[in-house]
Amino acid sequence: MANTLQALKPRPYFDEDRKSMTLANNYLSNTAWLFLEHGLRTLSSLFIGIWMARYLGPSDFGLLSLAIAVIAIASTVTKLGLDGIVTREIVRLPKDRDALIGTALFLKGISSLSAVGVIIVFTLAFGSDNHSSLIAILCLTLVFQAFDVVDYYFMAVVKAKLSIICRCVTLFLGSLAKIYLILNSGTVSMFAAVLTIEAALLATLYILMYYHSGRVLKPRLFRPQLAITLLRDSFPLLLSGATILLYMRLDQMMISQMLSETHLGLYSAAIKLTEATYMIPMLVSASLFPLLQSEYGNTPRYRHLLGRLYAYLTWCAVGLAIIFSLFAGEIVSLTFGHEFSGSSDVLIISIWAAVPVFIGVAFSKHLLVENRNYTFFVRNIIGLLLNIVFNLLLIPSYGIEGAAFSTLASQIYVAFIHDAFDPRYREEFWFKFRAIWFKYPRAVKRA
């Protein structure tokens, strides 16, 4: 009888299998929600952004784009690179999650308030009245972004759905507000105010969702030693994030100083169309990254997968570049209107940057698999410096077309040319070119 009862008890490995399956399903659900939110945000940014640009015109759209670029760079700094680090530590040390969240909230709050103070002082001292008012309104978003720590917690416990719901609600209401302003003669300052209100609403929803999940934010749990550990681990990520964002936004800031707001608006419109294509390699590479990680090694399977990724993304980018180049005028007129006709030449040049960007995104995953984050950082620093030099040389003579060419040239260096000068990746330089022509190792079936 005892043996019979013992046999009827669930065996441990069944419980383990059930836990593993549940966890796998949660990860799949997380990934699906993340892809959905990313797609909705990209579509909203593209279509609402185009409508806003048509309504505001090149000059006011240029002013708003510059203010957003300044705040985006400041936002990268105030995040302190804590995103992945705090999530990792919550997973690793679940008993300390309240202290981790409280410490991260304290650090982000201090950095955000400091950034707001610095931005206001600099804009009042050096900015024009129009720039100063927009940046002063938008810089308040930095304070509300401190509550992103709630998102770190939900990511760590595999409940990203909860934070994504908050972001989707905010996105929907913010889009409605922007449409209302477009239809009712809103000013550029009102659009900036809507962005700030969006950030405040998202912070409020994060706090409510966190409370609903049975937890309370406790910044008083700040631990100095824990803060030092988090900042030490996050510092390389902070540098990399700031470098990438500077790389993407510095051209707009330089145009604002060297040319007019109208030129900046025309350039920003073209770049918005180009950057919309960057979602493709990011989504594809993100979805294939777990497979790359599992197949890592000097094996034909890994090289076959990486080679196919290089090839398909490159030719996808070439196809998009050809289409955009042939119909640049029509695309700009259809999306932004004839007032932005000066953007078409910039679009023809900037869209070809998609080719090195697409292959560069795939290569960044290869570097991540190899745990060579420092190499990725160095590449982007060199690319940033080259972009600055090219902009200084070309913008005075060629205007916004010169800025577009500067970005194209620096991206080509980062994605291709740097490999030729780095002995560790000289073989990768030739592998990329062979892979583009579908000359990569054949796949080998698992035994």
PDB file of C-alpha atoms in Angstrom, residues 55 180-187 190:
ATOM      1  CA  TYR A  55       1.579  70.439 -39.633  1.00  0.00           C
ATOM      2  CA  TYR A 180      -6.067  66.716 -31.254  1.00  0.00           C
ATOM      3  CA  LEU A 181      -3.378  69.428 -31.343  1.00  0.00           C
ATOM      4  CA  ILE A 182      -2.872  68.952 -35.090  1.00  0.00           C
ATOM      5  CA  LEU A 183      -6.595  69.307 -35.730  1.00  0.00           C
ATOM      6  CA  ASN A 184      -6.986  72.286 -33.373  1.00  0.00           C
ATOM      7  CA  SER A 185      -4.018  74.523 -34.233  1.00  0.00           C
ATOM      8  CA  GLY A 186      -1.701  73.506 -31.393  1.00  0.00           C
ATOM      9  CA  THR A 187       1.637  75.269 -30.977  1.00  0.00           C
ATOM     10  CA  MET A 190       1.970  72.341 -26.712  1.00  0.00           C
TER      11      MET A 190
END
